[in-house]
Amino acid sequence: MKIKSEAKDVAAYKGDVLIVNLFEGVAKPGGATGAIDAALGGAVSKLIKRGEFKGRKEETAVLPGGGKIGAERVVLVGLGKKEAFGADAARLAASVSINKAKAMKAVRIGTVAHGAGAGGLSPEQSGRAIAEGAILGGYGFDKYISTKKGKDGDAVEVTILIKEKADAIAAGRGLRTGVIMAESANLARDMVNEPPNVLTPGELAARAKSISRSSGLKIKVFGKSEIVKMKMGAFLGVARGSHDSPVFIEMKYEGNPKSEKNLALIGKGITFDSGGISLKPSNSMEDMKSDMSGAAAVICAMRAIAALRPKINVTALVPAIDNMPGGNAQKVGDIVRAMNGKTIEVLNTDAEGRLILSDAVCYAAKKKMSPIIDVATLTGACIVALGTLRTGLFSTNDELAAAISAAGEACGERMWRMPTDEEYKELLKSDIADMKNVGGRNGGAITGALFIESFADGAPWAHLDIAGTSFMDKKDRYYKKGATGVGARTLAQLAVDMATR
Ligand code: BES
Ligand code: ZN
Ligand code: ZN
């Protein structure tokens, strides 16, 4: 799919489909939709009057151009209620309407800039939202389907139509950012959707290497012997149960070489979570190939960051292995020692994410990276708390939490701040080691987060629990069933925001 912007009158646009929009409850369309309505002899107004189109989110209607306008057909898309409108509603409208046009076999698609004007978005924001909606909404994972029809989307050309030249240029700027963001997120989705027999720790490292090569990032992949040398005992404990070898990936972007400051993005890279000896029931295991969604998010955020070039240093760290119950697997009751010397009593081998992340956080803290942000499909408890819409945001630093939340909001990746009171740490006290790796059912997402925090050595830290938001079990907004790539865009946005602040 190609996307561009052009200063052009919508009625004059010559193509297969022209997309116009409508807010819910509007009886008489204005702006570009009003102009098309007038050109079509009031066809849009008639639909509204007859109650055949209400302007609801995800609602579409098709009208013939009938030679009265440049386009063959018109797709009318609902924007939902005006009070609730924002960039994310524009993303959804773009996704829905462009997919509709594609289903109609349209190749040349023109679209109004949703929300630029009455919706309160700038042309730049609108251009970005449309590009993201089109690319995220157009994603599919069909490489293992033998009878697939072949890619029809490649020839599609979407043109964002805006009257004023300056606005079209601004929309173009926005859409270029949107393309980088959405393509990076889709790359993360590819990694997550890949079956676990293909996406092994080695394959994850190979993909990180390939991204680094094409993006001009530095990368180092530490193997088992180096992980042993670094004394990452918590990570190695998890790795014992697997016949595969663990890897520790470090990717570096140096956007501000003069600065000492270095943002650390740490992703949980469990390429399959069986639970280990604390084996999961079969149905809970079905989607556990997605337990490396945090890793995919940080690796692909680095791709976006390299393309957007913010003036900031960023390092991505990924400990990767599958969590398996092999004969040599760690046992319930084992005590392991993390890189910083702290001992951990492993009372549930299924709470493995925090174990591998603790060593990665130690590594970041030792290298004085700051702030440290980890992203992980950490707990089922977070899904119970927040469902699949909002990511759990945990931080002991208000400023950092606000910055991450704002970056997420801008990307349509909503977060919800969760508590991190010191007292919750009581639940992680062990009788015979410095800590235990589980704090019981109550407040499970919080104790999981605070376990990781205790390895940050006082550095500003935040944790994103994406267990609920990284993988959809059915179509959801502009996401198909499967991986969402959540985190990739938000973390890149955060790096850009931090560089300009
Ligand atoms: N990978 C899981 C968390 C998860 C669950 C992610 C469902 C996505 C969907 C994690 O490693 C895990 O098993 N956590 C345990 C922790 C518990 C043993 C303290 C959980 O949530 O049950
Ligand atoms: Zn687990
Ligand atoms: Zn896990």
Coordinates of C-alpha atoms and ligand atoms in Angstrom, one line a residue:
M1 CA 0.0 0.0 0.0
K2 CA 1.2 3.5 -0.9
I3 CA 0.0 6.6 1.0
K4 CA 0.4 10.2 0.0
S5 CA -1.3 13.5 0.6
E6 CA -2.5 16.0 -2.0
A7 CA -3.9 19.5 -2.1
K8 CA -7.1 18.8 -4.0
D9 CA -10.9 19.2 -4.0
V10 CA -12.6 16.0 -3.0
A11 CA -15.2 16.2 -5.7
A12 CA -12.5 16.4 -8.3
Y13 CA -10.6 13.4 -7.1
K14 CA -10.5 10.7 -9.9
G15 CA -10.2 7.2 -8.4
D16 CA -12.1 4.0 -7.6
V17 CA -13.3 5.1 -4.2
L18 CA -13.6 8.4 -2.4
I19 CA -13.9 8.2 1.4
V20 CA -15.9 10.9 3.3
N21 CA -17.1 10.8 6.9
L22 CA -19.9 11.8 9.2
F23 CA -20.1 12.4 13.0
E24 CA -22.9 10.5 14.8
G25 CA -26.1 12.5 15.0
V26 CA -25.3 15.1 12.3
A27 CA -28.4 15.6 10.1
K28 CA -26.9 18.0 7.5
P29 CA -23.3 17.2 6.6
G30 CA -20.8 20.0 6.2
G31 CA -17.3 20.4 4.9
A32 CA -16.0 17.9 2.4
T33 CA -18.9 15.5 3.1
G34 CA -21.3 18.4 2.5
A35 CA -19.7 19.2 -0.8
I36 CA -20.1 15.5 -2.0
D37 CA -23.7 15.5 -0.7
A38 CA -24.4 18.6 -2.8
A39 CA -22.7 17.1 -5.9
L40 CA -24.7 13.9 -5.5
G41 CA -28.0 15.7 -5.3
G42 CA -28.4 15.2 -1.5
A43 CA -27.8 11.4 -1.6
V44 CA -25.9 11.5 1.8
S45 CA -28.6 13.6 3.5
K46 CA -31.3 11.2 2.2
L47 CA -29.5 8.2 3.8
I48 CA -29.3 10.0 7.1
K49 CA -32.9 11.1 6.9
R50 CA -34.1 7.6 6.2
G51 CA -32.1 6.4 9.2
E52 CA -29.9 4.2 7.0
F53 CA -26.7 5.8 8.1
K54 CA -26.2 7.1 11.6
G55 CA -22.5 8.0 11.7
R56 CA -21.6 5.4 14.3
K57 CA -18.1 4.1 14.7
E58 CA -17.2 1.3 12.2
E59 CA -20.4 2.1 10.2
T60 CA -20.1 2.4 6.4
A61 CA -22.3 3.0 3.5
V62 CA -21.6 3.0 -0.2
L63 CA -22.9 5.4 -2.8
P64 CA -22.3 5.5 -6.6
G65 CA -20.5 8.5 -8.0
G66 CA -22.8 8.4 -11.0
G67 CA -20.5 10.6 -13.1
K68 CA -21.3 13.6 -10.9
I69 CA -18.0 13.5 -9.1
G70 CA -14.5 12.3 -10.1
A71 CA -14.6 9.1 -8.1
E72 CA -16.5 6.0 -9.2
R73 CA -18.0 5.3 -5.8
V74 CA -18.2 6.9 -2.4
V75 CA -17.6 5.2 0.9
L76 CA -19.2 7.0 3.8
V77 CA -17.7 6.2 7.2
G78 CA -19.0 7.0 10.7
L79 CA -16.7 8.8 13.1
G80 CA -18.9 8.2 16.2
K81 CA -19.8 10.9 18.7
K82 CA -18.1 14.2 18.2
E83 CA -17.4 14.6 22.0
A84 CA -15.5 11.2 22.0
F85 CA -13.6 11.9 18.8
G86 CA -9.8 12.0 18.8
A87 CA -6.8 10.5 16.8
D88 CA -7.9 7.0 17.7
A89 CA -11.3 7.4 16.2
A90 CA -9.6 8.7 13.1
R91 CA -7.4 5.6 13.0
L92 CA -10.4 3.4 13.3
A93 CA -12.4 5.3 10.6
A94 CA -9.4 5.1 8.3
S95 CA -9.0 1.3 9.0
V96 CA -12.6 0.5 8.5
S97 CA -13.2 2.7 5.4
I98 CA -10.0 1.7 3.6
N99 CA -10.6 -2.0 4.3
K100 CA -14.1 -1.5 2.9
A101 CA -12.8 0.1 -0.2
K102 CA -10.2 -2.7 -0.6
A103 CA -13.0 -5.3 -0.3
M104 CA -14.7 -3.5 -3.2
K105 CA -11.5 -4.1 -5.2
A106 CA -10.6 -0.4 -5.2
V107 CA -7.0 0.3 -6.1
R108 CA -7.1 4.1 -6.2
I109 CA -8.6 5.4 -2.9
G110 CA -9.0 9.0 -1.9
T111 CA -9.9 10.0 1.6
V112 CA -10.7 13.1 3.5
A113 CA -8.4 13.9 6.4
H114 CA -10.6 12.6 9.2
G115 CA -10.9 15.1 12.1
A116 CA -8.8 17.8 10.5
G117 CA -11.1 20.7 11.0
A118 CA -14.3 20.0 12.8
G119 CA -12.7 17.1 14.8
G120 CA -10.0 19.3 16.3
L121 CA -7.0 17.4 14.9
S122 CA -4.2 19.1 13.1
P123 CA -3.6 18.1 9.5
E124 CA -0.4 16.4 10.7
Q125 CA -2.2 14.4 13.4
S126 CA -4.9 13.4 11.0
G127 CA -2.4 12.3 8.3
R128 CA -0.6 10.2 10.9
A129 CA -3.7 8.6 12.2
I130 CA -4.9 7.7 8.7
A131 CA -1.6 6.1 7.8
E132 CA -1.6 4.2 11.1
G133 CA -5.2 3.1 10.7
A134 CA -4.6 2.0 7.1
I135 CA -1.4 0.0 7.8
L136 CA -2.5 -1.5 11.2
G137 CA -5.9 -2.3 9.8
G138 CA -4.5 -3.8 6.6
Y139 CA -2.3 -6.2 8.5
G140 CA -2.7 -9.9 8.1
F141 CA -0.6 -13.0 8.9
D142 CA -1.2 -15.6 6.2
K143 CA 2.3 -16.9 5.4
Y144 CA 1.3 -20.4 6.5
I145 CA -2.0 -20.6 4.6
S146 CA -1.3 -22.6 1.4
T147 CA -4.5 -21.4 -0.4
K148 CA -4.0 -17.7 0.2
K149 CA -5.2 -15.5 -2.7
G150 CA -2.0 -13.6 -3.1
K151 CA -1.3 -10.1 -1.9
D152 CA -3.8 -7.7 -3.4
G153 CA -3.0 -4.8 -1.1
D154 CA 0.3 -3.9 -2.7
A155 CA -1.1 -2.0 -5.6
V156 CA -3.4 0.1 -3.4
E157 CA -2.7 3.8 -3.4
V158 CA -4.3 6.0 -0.8
T159 CA -4.4 9.7 -1.2
I160 CA -5.3 12.0 1.7
L161 CA -7.1 15.0 0.1
I162 CA -6.9 18.4 1.7
K163 CA -7.8 21.7 0.2
E164 CA -4.9 23.9 1.3
K165 CA -1.4 23.2 0.1
A166 CA 0.2 23.9 3.5
D167 CA -2.2 21.5 5.2
A168 CA -1.5 18.8 2.6
I169 CA 2.2 19.2 3.3
A170 CA 1.6 19.0 7.1
A171 CA -0.5 15.9 6.5
G172 CA 2.3 14.4 4.5
R173 CA 4.7 15.0 7.4
G174 CA 2.3 13.2 9.7
L175 CA 1.7 10.3 7.4
R176 CA 5.4 9.6 7.0
T177 CA 5.7 9.3 10.9
G178 CA 2.5 7.2 10.8
V179 CA 4.0 4.8 8.2
I180 CA 7.2 4.3 10.3
M181 CA 5.2 3.7 13.5
A182 CA 2.6 1.4 12.0
E183 CA 5.1 -0.6 9.9
S184 CA 7.3 -1.1 13.0
A185 CA 4.2 -2.3 15.0
N186 CA 3.3 -4.7 12.2
L187 CA 6.8 -6.1 12.3
A188 CA 6.4 -6.7 16.0
R189 CA 3.1 -8.5 15.2
D190 CA 4.9 -10.7 12.7
M191 CA 7.3 -11.8 15.4
V192 CA 4.5 -12.5 17.9
N193 CA 2.2 -14.3 15.4
E194 CA 5.1 -16.6 14.3
P195 CA 4.7 -20.1 15.8
P196 CA 7.1 -20.9 18.6
N197 CA 8.8 -23.7 16.6
V198 CA 10.0 -20.9 14.2
L199 CA 10.4 -17.9 16.5
T200 CA 13.0 -19.4 18.8
P201 CA 15.4 -17.3 20.9
G202 CA 17.9 -17.6 18.0
E203 CA 15.4 -16.5 15.4
L204 CA 14.4 -13.5 17.6
A205 CA 18.0 -12.5 17.7
A206 CA 18.4 -13.0 14.0
R207 CA 15.4 -10.7 13.4
A208 CA 16.8 -8.1 15.8
K209 CA 20.1 -8.3 13.9
S210 CA 18.4 -7.9 10.5
I211 CA 16.5 -4.8 11.8
S212 CA 19.8 -3.4 13.3
R213 CA 21.6 -3.9 10.0
S214 CA 19.0 -2.1 7.9
S215 CA 18.4 0.6 10.6
G216 CA 22.1 1.4 11.4
L217 CA 21.8 0.3 15.0
K218 CA 24.5 -1.4 17.0
I219 CA 23.7 -4.9 18.3
K220 CA 25.3 -7.5 20.5
V221 CA 23.8 -10.9 21.1
F222 CA 25.2 -12.6 24.2
G223 CA 25.1 -16.4 24.2
K224 CA 24.8 -18.8 27.1
S225 CA 28.5 -18.7 28.2
E226 CA 28.4 -14.9 28.3
I227 CA 25.2 -15.0 30.3
V228 CA 26.9 -17.3 32.7
K229 CA 29.9 -15.0 32.9
M230 CA 27.6 -12.1 33.7
K231 CA 26.1 -14.2 36.6
M232 CA 22.5 -13.8 35.4
G233 CA 21.4 -16.7 37.7
A234 CA 17.7 -15.9 37.6
F235 CA 17.6 -15.9 33.8
L236 CA 19.7 -19.1 33.7
G237 CA 17.3 -20.8 36.2
V238 CA 14.5 -20.3 33.7
A239 CA 16.6 -21.5 30.8
R240 CA 17.5 -24.8 32.5
G241 CA 14.2 -26.4 31.4
S242 CA 14.8 -25.8 27.7
H243 CA 16.8 -27.7 25.1
D244 CA 17.2 -24.4 23.3
S245 CA 19.9 -21.9 24.3
P246 CA 19.2 -18.5 25.9
V247 CA 20.2 -15.3 24.3
F248 CA 20.6 -11.8 25.7
I249 CA 20.1 -9.1 23.0
E250 CA 21.4 -5.6 23.3
M251 CA 20.5 -3.0 20.6
K252 CA 21.8 0.5 20.7
Y253 CA 20.7 3.8 19.2
E254 CA 22.9 6.8 19.8
G255 CA 21.0 9.9 18.9
N256 CA 22.8 12.1 21.4
P257 CA 26.4 10.9 21.7
K258 CA 27.4 13.9 23.9
S259 CA 24.9 12.9 26.6
E260 CA 25.5 10.3 29.3
K261 CA 21.7 9.7 29.5
N262 CA 20.5 6.5 28.2
L263 CA 16.9 5.3 28.1
A264 CA 16.7 1.5 28.7
L265 CA 13.8 -0.5 27.1
I266 CA 13.6 -4.0 28.3
G267 CA 11.4 -6.6 26.8
K268 CA 10.3 -10.0 28.1
G269 CA 11.4 -12.6 25.5
I270 CA 9.8 -15.8 26.6
T271 CA 9.4 -17.4 23.2
F272 CA 7.0 -20.0 24.7
D273 CA 5.6 -20.2 28.2
S274 CA 4.6 -23.7 29.2
G275 CA 4.8 -22.7 32.8
G276 CA 7.8 -24.9 33.4
I277 CA 7.4 -27.5 36.2
S278 CA 4.5 -25.5 37.4
L279 CA 2.9 -26.5 34.1
K280 CA 0.0 -24.5 32.7
P281 CA -3.2 -26.3 31.8
S282 CA -3.4 -26.9 28.0
N283 CA -5.9 -24.2 27.3
S284 CA -3.9 -21.5 29.1
M285 CA -0.9 -22.5 27.0
E286 CA -2.6 -21.9 23.6
D287 CA -1.5 -18.3 23.1
M288 CA 1.8 -18.6 25.0
K289 CA 3.9 -18.1 21.8
S290 CA 2.9 -14.4 22.5
D291 CA 5.0 -14.3 25.7
M292 CA 7.7 -12.5 23.8
S293 CA 5.4 -9.6 22.9
G294 CA 7.5 -7.3 25.2
A295 CA 10.6 -8.3 23.3
A296 CA 9.0 -7.7 20.0
A297 CA 7.8 -4.3 21.2
V298 CA 11.2 -3.0 22.2
I299 CA 13.0 -4.4 19.2
C300 CA 10.5 -2.8 16.8
A301 CA 10.4 0.4 18.8
M302 CA 14.2 0.6 18.1
R303 CA 13.4 0.3 14.4
A304 CA 11.0 3.2 14.6
I305 CA 13.4 5.3 16.7
A306 CA 16.2 4.7 14.2
A307 CA 14.0 6.0 11.5
L308 CA 12.6 9.0 13.4
R309 CA 16.1 10.0 14.7
P310 CA 15.3 11.7 18.0
K311 CA 18.2 13.3 19.9
I312 CA 18.4 10.8 22.7
N313 CA 20.3 7.5 23.5
V314 CA 18.2 4.4 23.7
T315 CA 19.2 0.8 24.5
A316 CA 16.9 -2.2 24.1
L317 CA 17.6 -5.3 26.2
V318 CA 16.0 -8.6 25.6
P319 CA 16.5 -11.8 27.6
A320 CA 15.1 -14.6 25.5
I321 CA 14.4 -18.3 26.1
D322 CA 11.3 -20.6 26.3
N323 CA 10.0 -21.7 29.6
M324 CA 10.0 -25.5 29.5
P325 CA 9.7 -28.4 31.9
G326 CA 12.7 -30.3 30.6
G327 CA 14.4 -32.9 32.7
N328 CA 17.0 -30.4 33.9
A329 CA 14.3 -27.7 34.6
Q330 CA 14.4 -25.6 37.7
K331 CA 12.3 -27.0 40.5
V332 CA 9.8 -25.4 42.8
G333 CA 11.7 -24.3 45.8
D334 CA 15.0 -23.7 44.0
I335 CA 16.9 -20.6 45.1
V336 CA 18.7 -18.7 42.3
R337 CA 21.0 -15.7 42.5
A338 CA 20.4 -12.7 40.2
M339 CA 23.2 -10.7 38.7
N340 CA 23.2 -8.2 41.6
G341 CA 23.7 -11.0 44.1
K342 CA 20.1 -11.1 45.4
T343 CA 18.7 -14.5 46.1
I344 CA 15.3 -15.6 44.9
E345 CA 13.2 -18.5 46.1
V346 CA 11.3 -19.9 43.0
L347 CA 8.0 -21.0 44.4
N348 CA 6.3 -21.0 41.0
T349 CA 8.2 -21.6 37.8
D350 CA 5.4 -20.0 35.8
A351 CA 6.3 -16.6 37.3
E352 CA 9.3 -16.7 35.0
G353 CA 9.0 -13.3 33.3
R354 CA 10.1 -11.5 36.4
L355 CA 13.0 -13.8 36.8
I356 CA 14.5 -13.1 33.4
L357 CA 13.6 -9.4 33.6
S358 CA 15.3 -9.0 37.0
D359 CA 18.7 -9.8 35.5
A360 CA 18.1 -7.5 32.5
V361 CA 17.1 -4.7 34.9
C362 CA 20.3 -5.4 36.9
Y363 CA 22.3 -5.1 33.7
A364 CA 20.7 -1.8 32.8
A365 CA 21.1 -0.5 36.4
K366 CA 24.8 -1.6 36.5
K367 CA 25.4 0.3 33.2
K368 CA 23.7 3.4 34.8
M369 CA 20.9 3.5 32.2
S370 CA 18.0 5.7 33.1
P371 CA 15.1 5.6 33.0
I372 CA 14.5 1.9 32.9
I373 CA 11.3 0.7 31.3
D374 CA 10.4 -2.9 31.0
V375 CA 7.6 -4.3 28.9
A376 CA 6.1 -7.7 29.6
T377 CA 3.2 -10.1 29.2
L378 CA 3.7 -10.5 32.9
T379 CA 0.5 -11.5 34.6
G380 CA -3.0 -13.0 34.1
A381 CA -3.9 -10.8 37.1
C382 CA -3.4 -7.7 34.9
I383 CA -5.9 -9.0 32.4
V384 CA -8.4 -9.6 35.2
A385 CA -7.9 -6.0 36.3
L386 CA -7.9 -4.1 33.0
G387 CA -9.1 -6.4 30.3
T388 CA -7.7 -6.1 26.8
L389 CA -8.1 -2.3 26.3
R390 CA -5.6 -0.8 28.7
T391 CA -2.0 -1.7 29.5
G392 CA -1.1 -1.8 33.2
L393 CA 1.4 1.0 33.9
F394 CA 3.5 0.7 37.0
S395 CA 6.0 3.3 38.1
T396 CA 7.4 4.8 41.2
N397 CA 8.2 8.0 39.3
D398 CA 5.2 10.3 38.6
E399 CA 6.9 12.2 35.9
L400 CA 7.9 9.1 34.0
A401 CA 4.5 7.6 34.4
A402 CA 2.9 10.7 33.0
A403 CA 5.2 10.8 30.0
I404 CA 4.5 7.1 29.2
S405 CA 0.8 7.5 29.6
A406 CA 0.8 10.6 27.3
A407 CA 2.9 8.8 24.7
G408 CA 0.5 5.8 24.8
E409 CA -2.6 8.1 24.6
A410 CA -1.1 9.8 21.4
C411 CA -0.7 6.3 19.8
G412 CA -4.1 4.9 20.8
E413 CA -2.4 2.5 23.2
R414 CA -4.2 3.4 26.4
M415 CA -2.7 2.7 29.8
W416 CA -3.9 2.7 33.3
R417 CA -1.6 3.6 36.2
M418 CA -1.6 0.9 38.9
P419 CA -0.4 1.3 42.5
T420 CA 3.1 0.5 43.6
D421 CA 3.0 1.1 47.4
E422 CA 6.0 -0.2 49.2
E423 CA 3.8 -2.3 51.6
Y424 CA 2.9 -4.7 48.7
K425 CA 6.5 -5.8 48.8
E426 CA 5.8 -7.6 52.1
L427 CA 4.0 -10.2 50.1
L428 CA 7.3 -11.1 48.3
K429 CA 9.3 -11.8 51.5
S430 CA 10.8 -15.3 51.7
D431 CA 11.7 -17.2 54.8
I432 CA 14.9 -18.5 53.4
A433 CA 16.0 -16.1 50.6
D434 CA 16.0 -12.4 49.9
M435 CA 12.7 -12.7 48.0
K436 CA 10.3 -15.2 46.6
N437 CA 9.1 -14.9 43.0
V438 CA 5.4 -15.0 43.8
G439 CA 3.2 -12.9 46.2
G440 CA 0.0 -14.9 46.0
R441 CA -3.2 -14.3 44.0
N442 CA -4.2 -11.0 45.6
G443 CA -2.7 -8.0 43.8
G444 CA -0.8 -10.3 41.5
A445 CA 0.0 -7.7 38.8
I446 CA 1.4 -5.3 41.5
T447 CA 3.6 -7.8 43.3
G448 CA 4.9 -8.9 39.8
A449 CA 5.8 -5.3 39.0
L450 CA 7.4 -4.6 42.3
F451 CA 9.5 -7.7 42.1
I452 CA 11.1 -6.3 39.0
E453 CA 11.4 -2.8 40.5
S454 CA 13.5 -4.1 43.3
F455 CA 16.3 -4.8 40.9
A456 CA 16.4 -1.2 39.4
D457 CA 18.8 0.0 42.2
G458 CA 16.8 3.2 42.7
A459 CA 16.9 4.3 39.0
P460 CA 13.6 5.8 37.7
W461 CA 11.7 2.8 36.6
A462 CA 8.4 1.9 34.9
H463 CA 6.8 -1.4 33.9
L464 CA 4.2 -2.0 31.3
D465 CA 2.1 -5.2 31.8
I466 CA 0.8 -6.0 28.3
A467 CA -0.6 -9.4 29.0
G468 CA -4.1 -8.2 28.1
T469 CA -3.3 -5.8 25.3
S470 CA -0.7 -7.7 23.2
F471 CA -2.8 -10.5 21.8
M472 CA -6.5 -10.4 20.8
D473 CA -8.6 -13.5 20.7
K474 CA -10.9 -11.8 18.2
K475 CA -11.0 -8.8 16.0
D476 CA -10.8 -5.6 18.1
R477 CA -10.8 -2.0 16.8
Y478 CA -8.3 -1.9 14.0
Y479 CA -6.6 -5.1 15.1
K480 CA -7.3 -8.6 13.7
K481 CA -7.3 -11.6 15.9
G482 CA -3.7 -12.2 17.1
A483 CA -0.8 -9.9 17.9
T484 CA -1.3 -6.1 18.2
G485 CA 2.3 -5.0 18.4
V486 CA 1.4 -2.9 21.4
G487 CA 4.3 -0.9 22.9
A488 CA 6.3 -0.5 19.7
R489 CA 4.7 2.8 18.8
T490 CA 4.3 4.1 22.3
L491 CA 7.9 3.5 23.2
A492 CA 9.1 5.2 20.0
Q493 CA 6.8 8.1 20.7
L494 CA 8.2 8.3 24.2
A495 CA 11.8 8.5 22.9
V496 CA 10.7 11.3 20.5
D497 CA 8.9 13.1 23.4
M498 CA 11.8 12.8 25.8
A499 CA 14.2 14.1 23.2
T500 CA 12.2 17.2 22.6
R501 CA 11.6 17.9 26.3
Ligands
BES1 N1 3.1 -15.3 30.6 C1 2.3 -15.4 31.8 C2 1.3 -14.3 31.9 C3 0.2 -14.3 30.9 C4 -1.0 -14.9 31.1 C5 0.3 -13.6 29.7 C6 -2.0 -14.9 30.2 C7 -0.7 -13.5 28.8 C8 -1.9 -14.2 29.0 C9 3.2 -15.4 33.0 O1 4.5 -15.9 32.8 C10 2.5 -16.2 34.1 O2 2.3 -17.3 33.9 N2 2.2 -15.5 35.2 C11 1.5 -16.1 36.3 C12 2.1 -15.6 37.5 C13 1.7 -16.3 38.8 C14 2.3 -17.7 38.8 C15 2.2 -15.5 40.0 C16 0.1 -15.8 36.2 O3 -0.3 -14.7 35.8 O4 -0.7 -16.7 36.5
ZN2 ZN 4.6 -18.0 33.1
ZN3 ZN 5.3 -15.8 30.9

